[in-house]
Amino acid sequence: MKLRARFFDKMKATPAAADGKPLGSGPPNRHGMPVVPIGQHVTSGWPVLDLGTKPDVPLDRWTLRVDGAVEEPLTLTWKDFLALPQVTDVSDFHCVTTWSKLDVEWKGVAFATVAALARPRADATHVLVHGYDGYTTNLPLEEALKDDVFLVHTAEGKPLPREHGGPVRMITPQLYAWKGSKWIKRIEFLTHDRPGFWETRGYSNSAHPWRDDRYS
Ligand SMILES: Nc1nc2c(c(=O)[nH]1)N[C@H]1C(S)=C(S)[C@@H](COP(=O)(O)O)O[C@H]1N2
Ligand SMILES: [Mo]
């Protein structure tokens, strides 16, 4: 897709599943990367992290707004969202507080699919993603457009539990998990970078687990 093509070189150059010198340990995983990034340990459970509220968003009131530096601002209802091409993937989840949950099976819609509908303007470079709890987190488009960045509604074959961000959250498997907003409400395209909640409170703007890139 044209949008991805615009960011192709940057996507290749950013450390990720294809990082040439990943910092981590363990045998190679599905990407040929060490299993766990440096400073992380594997957890079998799934801890819950939030700002103290877990918004309750019934499906008939759930909407996702996509706006900002786009040609076609839009609002998706739950029905609209489910009508988009559905994809599945198995990926890892790395929380900066040092736990990693490996091999999670996700189902949802690729970020790139939603972005393409809204047609980001030529000067769009970043997104700020907003949650129903008031949370925000920012991403450069070359990260958000990666193949495994999804807006997920299902984890391990079950509807995404509310405490983990249901009805829909974003996942960013190649970055620390705070870059994926739970209870996603709005994707705002930007023509410059704008730090989100944790990025303005000392966490790294870029957030690459394979580079131990935790703090700014
Ligand atoms: N809306 C929202 N999204 C959020 C957060 C939050 O507080 N609010 N916390 C982030 C952090 S720090 C992490 S590690 C993951 C945690 O997801 P989990 O609770 O499903 O493990 O969600 C991220 N997304
Ligand atoms: Mo986190």
CSV table of C-alpha atoms and ligand atoms in Angstrom, one decimal:
chain,number,residue,atom,x,y,z
A,1,MET,CA,0.0,0.0,0.0
A,2,LYS,CA,1.2,3.5,-0.9
A,3,LEU,CA,1.1,4.6,2.7
A,4,ARG,CA,3.4,1.9,3.8
A,5,ALA,CA,5.7,2.5,0.9
A,6,ARG,CA,6.2,6.1,2.1
A,7,PHE,CA,7.6,4.8,5.3
A,8,PHE,CA,9.3,1.7,4.0
A,9,ASP,CA,12.9,2.8,4.4
A,10,LYS,CA,12.3,4.1,7.9
A,11,MET,CA,10.5,0.9,8.8
A,12,LYS,CA,13.5,-1.1,7.8
A,13,ALA,CA,15.9,1.1,9.6
A,14,THR,CA,14.2,1.0,13.0
A,15,PRO,CA,15.2,-1.7,15.5
A,16,ALA,CA,12.5,-4.3,15.7
A,17,ALA,CA,11.9,-8.0,14.8
A,18,ALA,CA,14.6,-7.4,12.2
A,19,ASP,CA,17.1,-5.7,14.5
A,20,GLY,CA,20.6,-6.7,13.5
A,21,LYS,CA,22.0,-6.4,17.0
A,22,PRO,CA,19.2,-7.2,19.4
A,23,LEU,CA,20.0,-7.2,23.1
A,24,GLY,CA,18.5,-10.2,24.7
A,25,SER,CA,18.9,-13.8,25.7
A,26,GLY,CA,17.6,-17.3,24.9
A,27,PRO,CA,17.3,-19.4,21.8
A,28,PRO,CA,16.1,-17.8,18.6
A,29,ASN,CA,12.3,-17.2,18.4
A,30,ARG,CA,10.1,-17.1,15.4
A,31,HIS,CA,11.9,-13.9,14.1
A,32,GLY,CA,15.3,-15.4,14.7
A,33,MET,CA,15.6,-13.0,17.7
A,34,PRO,CA,16.6,-14.0,21.2
A,35,VAL,CA,13.5,-15.1,23.1
A,36,VAL,CA,13.6,-12.4,25.7
A,37,PRO,CA,14.8,-8.8,25.5
A,38,ILE,CA,17.5,-7.7,27.9
A,39,GLY,CA,16.3,-7.1,31.4
A,40,GLN,CA,13.0,-8.9,30.9
A,41,HIS,CA,11.7,-12.1,32.4
A,42,VAL,CA,9.0,-14.4,31.1
A,43,THR,CA,5.7,-14.5,33.0
A,44,SER,CA,3.0,-17.1,32.6
A,45,GLY,CA,0.2,-14.9,33.8
A,46,TRP,CA,-0.9,-11.6,32.4
A,47,PRO,CA,-0.5,-8.7,34.9
A,48,VAL,CA,-2.8,-5.7,34.6
A,49,LEU,CA,-1.5,-2.2,34.3
A,50,ASP,CA,-3.6,0.9,34.1
A,51,LEU,CA,-4.0,4.4,35.5
A,52,GLY,CA,-6.5,3.3,38.1
A,53,THR,CA,-9.6,3.2,36.0
A,54,LYS,CA,-10.9,0.4,33.7
A,55,PRO,CA,-13.5,2.1,31.5
A,56,ASP,CA,-16.7,0.1,30.8
A,57,VAL,CA,-17.5,0.7,27.1
A,58,PRO,CA,-20.5,-1.3,25.9
A,59,LEU,CA,-20.3,-2.4,22.3
A,60,ASP,CA,-23.3,-0.4,21.2
A,61,ARG,CA,-21.6,2.8,22.5
A,62,TRP,CA,-18.1,2.0,21.4
A,63,THR,CA,-16.7,4.1,18.6
A,64,LEU,CA,-13.2,4.6,17.2
A,65,ARG,CA,-12.5,8.1,15.8
A,66,VAL,CA,-9.7,8.5,13.3
A,67,ASP,CA,-8.8,12.2,12.6
A,68,GLY,CA,-6.2,14.9,12.5
A,69,ALA,CA,-3.9,15.0,9.5
A,70,VAL,CA,-6.0,12.8,7.3
A,71,GLU,CA,-8.1,13.3,4.1
A,72,GLU,CA,-11.0,11.4,5.4
A,73,PRO,CA,-11.7,11.7,9.1
A,74,LEU,CA,-14.0,8.9,10.2
A,75,THR,CA,-15.8,7.3,13.1
A,76,LEU,CA,-16.1,3.5,13.2
A,77,THR,CA,-18.8,1.7,15.1
A,78,TRP,CA,-18.4,-1.8,16.4
A,79,LYS,CA,-20.2,-3.1,13.4
A,80,ASP,CA,-18.0,-1.1,11.0
A,81,PHE,CA,-14.9,-2.3,12.8
A,82,LEU,CA,-15.9,-6.0,12.6
A,83,ALA,CA,-16.6,-5.6,8.9
A,84,LEU,CA,-13.0,-4.7,8.2
A,85,PRO,CA,-10.5,-7.4,7.2
A,86,GLN,CA,-9.8,-9.5,10.3
A,87,VAL,CA,-6.3,-10.8,10.9
A,88,THR,CA,-4.6,-13.0,13.4
A,89,ASP,CA,-1.0,-13.2,14.7
A,90,VAL,CA,1.0,-14.6,17.5
A,91,SER,CA,3.3,-12.1,19.1
A,92,ASP,CA,5.0,-11.1,22.3
A,93,PHE,CA,4.1,-8.5,24.9
A,94,HIS,CA,6.9,-6.7,26.7
A,95,CYS,CA,6.1,-4.5,29.7
A,96,VAL,CA,8.8,-2.0,30.7
A,97,THR,CA,8.3,-3.1,34.3
A,98,THR,CA,10.3,-6.2,33.2
A,99,TRP,CA,7.8,-8.9,32.5
A,100,SER,CA,7.2,-10.3,29.0
A,101,LYS,CA,4.3,-12.5,28.0
A,102,LEU,CA,5.3,-14.6,25.0
A,103,ASP,CA,3.3,-16.2,22.2
A,104,VAL,CA,0.0,-14.4,22.6
A,105,GLU,CA,-2.5,-15.2,19.9
A,106,TRP,CA,-4.3,-12.0,18.8
A,107,LYS,CA,-7.2,-11.3,16.5
A,108,GLY,CA,-8.3,-7.9,15.2
A,109,VAL,CA,-7.7,-5.4,12.5
A,110,ALA,CA,-4.3,-4.2,11.3
A,111,PHE,CA,-3.5,-0.6,12.2
A,112,ALA,CA,-2.5,-0.1,8.6
A,113,THR,CA,-6.0,-1.1,7.5
A,114,VAL,CA,-7.7,1.6,9.6
A,115,ALA,CA,-5.0,4.2,8.6
A,116,ALA,CA,-5.6,3.5,4.9
A,117,LEU,CA,-9.3,4.2,5.3
A,118,ALA,CA,-8.6,7.6,6.7
A,119,ARG,CA,-5.9,8.4,4.1
A,120,PRO,CA,-3.2,10.2,6.1
A,121,ARG,CA,-2.1,13.4,4.5
A,122,ALA,CA,1.4,13.5,2.9
A,123,ASP,CA,2.7,15.6,5.9
A,124,ALA,CA,1.5,13.1,8.5
A,125,THR,CA,4.4,11.6,10.4
A,126,HIS,CA,3.1,10.4,13.8
A,127,VAL,CA,0.0,9.3,15.7
A,128,LEU,CA,-1.2,10.1,19.1
A,129,VAL,CA,-3.5,7.2,20.3
A,130,HIS,CA,-6.1,8.0,22.9
A,131,GLY,CA,-7.8,5.6,25.3
A,132,TYR,CA,-11.3,5.9,26.9
A,133,ASP,CA,-9.5,6.3,30.3
A,134,GLY,CA,-7.7,9.5,29.1
A,135,TYR,CA,-4.5,7.7,28.4
A,136,THR,CA,-2.4,8.8,25.4
A,137,THR,CA,0.7,7.4,23.7
A,138,ASN,CA,2.5,8.5,20.6
A,139,LEU,CA,4.1,6.5,17.8
A,140,PRO,CA,6.0,7.4,14.6
A,141,LEU,CA,4.1,6.1,11.5
A,142,GLU,CA,6.9,3.8,10.6
A,143,GLU,CA,6.3,1.9,13.9
A,144,ALA,CA,2.5,2.0,13.8
A,145,LEU,CA,2.4,0.7,10.2
A,146,LYS,CA,4.5,-2.4,11.0
A,147,ASP,CA,2.8,-5.8,10.1
A,148,ASP,CA,2.1,-6.9,13.6
A,149,VAL,CA,0.6,-3.7,15.0
A,150,PHE,CA,-3.1,-4.5,15.4
A,151,LEU,CA,-6.2,-3.2,17.0
A,152,VAL,CA,-7.3,-6.4,18.8
A,153,HIS,CA,-10.6,-7.5,20.2
A,154,THR,CA,-9.7,-11.1,20.9
A,155,ALA,CA,-6.8,-12.7,22.8
A,156,GLU,CA,-6.2,-16.4,23.0
A,157,GLY,CA,-9.5,-17.1,21.3
A,158,LYS,CA,-11.6,-15.1,23.8
A,159,PRO,CA,-13.0,-11.5,23.7
A,160,LEU,CA,-10.3,-9.2,25.1
A,161,PRO,CA,-11.2,-8.9,28.8
A,162,ARG,CA,-12.1,-5.4,30.0
A,163,GLU,CA,-9.1,-5.2,32.4
A,164,HIS,CA,-6.8,-5.8,29.4
A,165,GLY,CA,-8.4,-3.0,27.3
A,166,GLY,CA,-11.5,-4.6,25.8
A,167,PRO,CA,-13.5,-4.1,23.7
A,168,VAL,CA,-10.5,-3.0,21.6
A,169,ARG,CA,-6.9,-2.2,22.4
A,170,MET,CA,-3.8,-1.6,20.3
A,171,ILE,CA,-0.7,-3.8,20.4
A,172,THR,CA,2.8,-2.9,19.4
A,173,PRO,CA,4.8,-6.1,19.7
A,174,GLN,CA,8.1,-4.6,18.6
A,175,LEU,CA,7.9,-1.8,21.2
A,176,TYR,CA,7.3,-1.8,25.0
A,177,ALA,CA,3.6,-2.5,25.7
A,178,TRP,CA,2.8,1.0,27.0
A,179,LYS,CA,2.8,2.1,23.3
A,180,GLY,CA,-0.4,0.1,22.8
A,181,SER,CA,-3.4,1.9,24.2
A,182,LYS,CA,-6.0,-0.1,26.0
A,183,TRP,CA,-9.7,0.9,25.5
A,184,ILE,CA,-8.8,2.6,22.2
A,185,LYS,CA,-11.0,5.6,21.4
A,186,ARG,CA,-9.2,7.8,19.0
A,187,ILE,CA,-6.3,7.7,16.6
A,188,GLU,CA,-5.1,11.3,15.9
A,189,PHE,CA,-2.7,11.7,13.0
A,190,LEU,CA,-0.1,14.4,13.5
A,191,THR,CA,2.4,16.4,11.4
A,192,HIS,CA,4.9,16.4,14.2
A,193,ASP,CA,5.7,14.3,17.3
A,194,ARG,CA,3.6,14.9,20.4
A,195,PRO,CA,4.6,12.8,23.5
A,196,GLY,CA,1.8,10.9,25.4
A,197,PHE,CA,1.2,10.1,29.0
A,198,TRP,CA,4.3,8.1,29.9
A,199,GLU,CA,6.5,9.8,27.3
A,200,THR,CA,6.0,13.1,29.2
A,201,ARG,CA,6.8,11.3,32.5
A,202,GLY,CA,10.3,10.0,31.8
A,203,TYR,CA,9.7,7.0,29.7
A,204,SER,CA,11.5,6.7,26.4
A,205,ASN,CA,9.9,8.2,23.3
A,206,SER,CA,11.1,5.4,21.1
A,207,ALA,CA,10.6,2.4,23.5
A,208,HIS,CA,12.6,-0.3,21.8
A,209,PRO,CA,12.8,-3.4,24.0
A,210,TRP,CA,15.7,-4.9,22.0
A,211,ARG,CA,17.8,-1.8,22.8
A,212,ASP,CA,16.9,-1.6,26.5
A,213,ASP,CA,15.4,1.7,25.5
A,214,ARG,CA,13.3,2.3,28.6
A,215,TYR,CA,13.8,5.9,29.8
A,216,SER,CA,14.5,9.2,28.2
B,1,LIG,N1,-5.6,3.2,27.9
B,1,LIG,C1,-4.5,2.7,28.5
B,1,LIG,N2,-3.6,2.0,27.8
B,1,LIG,C2,-2.5,1.4,28.4
B,1,LIG,C3,-2.2,1.7,29.8
B,1,LIG,C4,-3.1,2.5,30.5
B,1,LIG,O1,-3.0,2.8,31.7
B,1,LIG,N3,-4.3,3.0,29.8
B,1,LIG,N4,-1.1,1.1,30.3
B,1,LIG,C5,0.0,0.7,29.4
B,1,LIG,C6,1.0,-0.1,30.0
B,1,LIG,S1,2.1,0.7,31.0
B,1,LIG,C7,1.1,-1.4,29.7
B,1,LIG,S2,2.4,-2.4,30.3
B,1,LIG,C8,0.0,-2.2,29.0
B,1,LIG,C9,-0.5,-3.2,30.0
B,1,LIG,O2,-1.5,-4.0,29.4
B,1,LIG,P1,-2.2,-5.1,30.3
B,1,LIG,O3,-2.8,-4.4,31.5
B,1,LIG,O4,-3.2,-5.7,29.4
B,1,LIG,O5,-1.1,-6.0,30.7
B,1,LIG,O6,-1.0,-1.3,28.6
B,1,LIG,C10,-0.6,0.0,28.2
B,1,LIG,N5,-1.7,0.7,27.7
B,2,MO,MO,3.9,-0.9,31.3
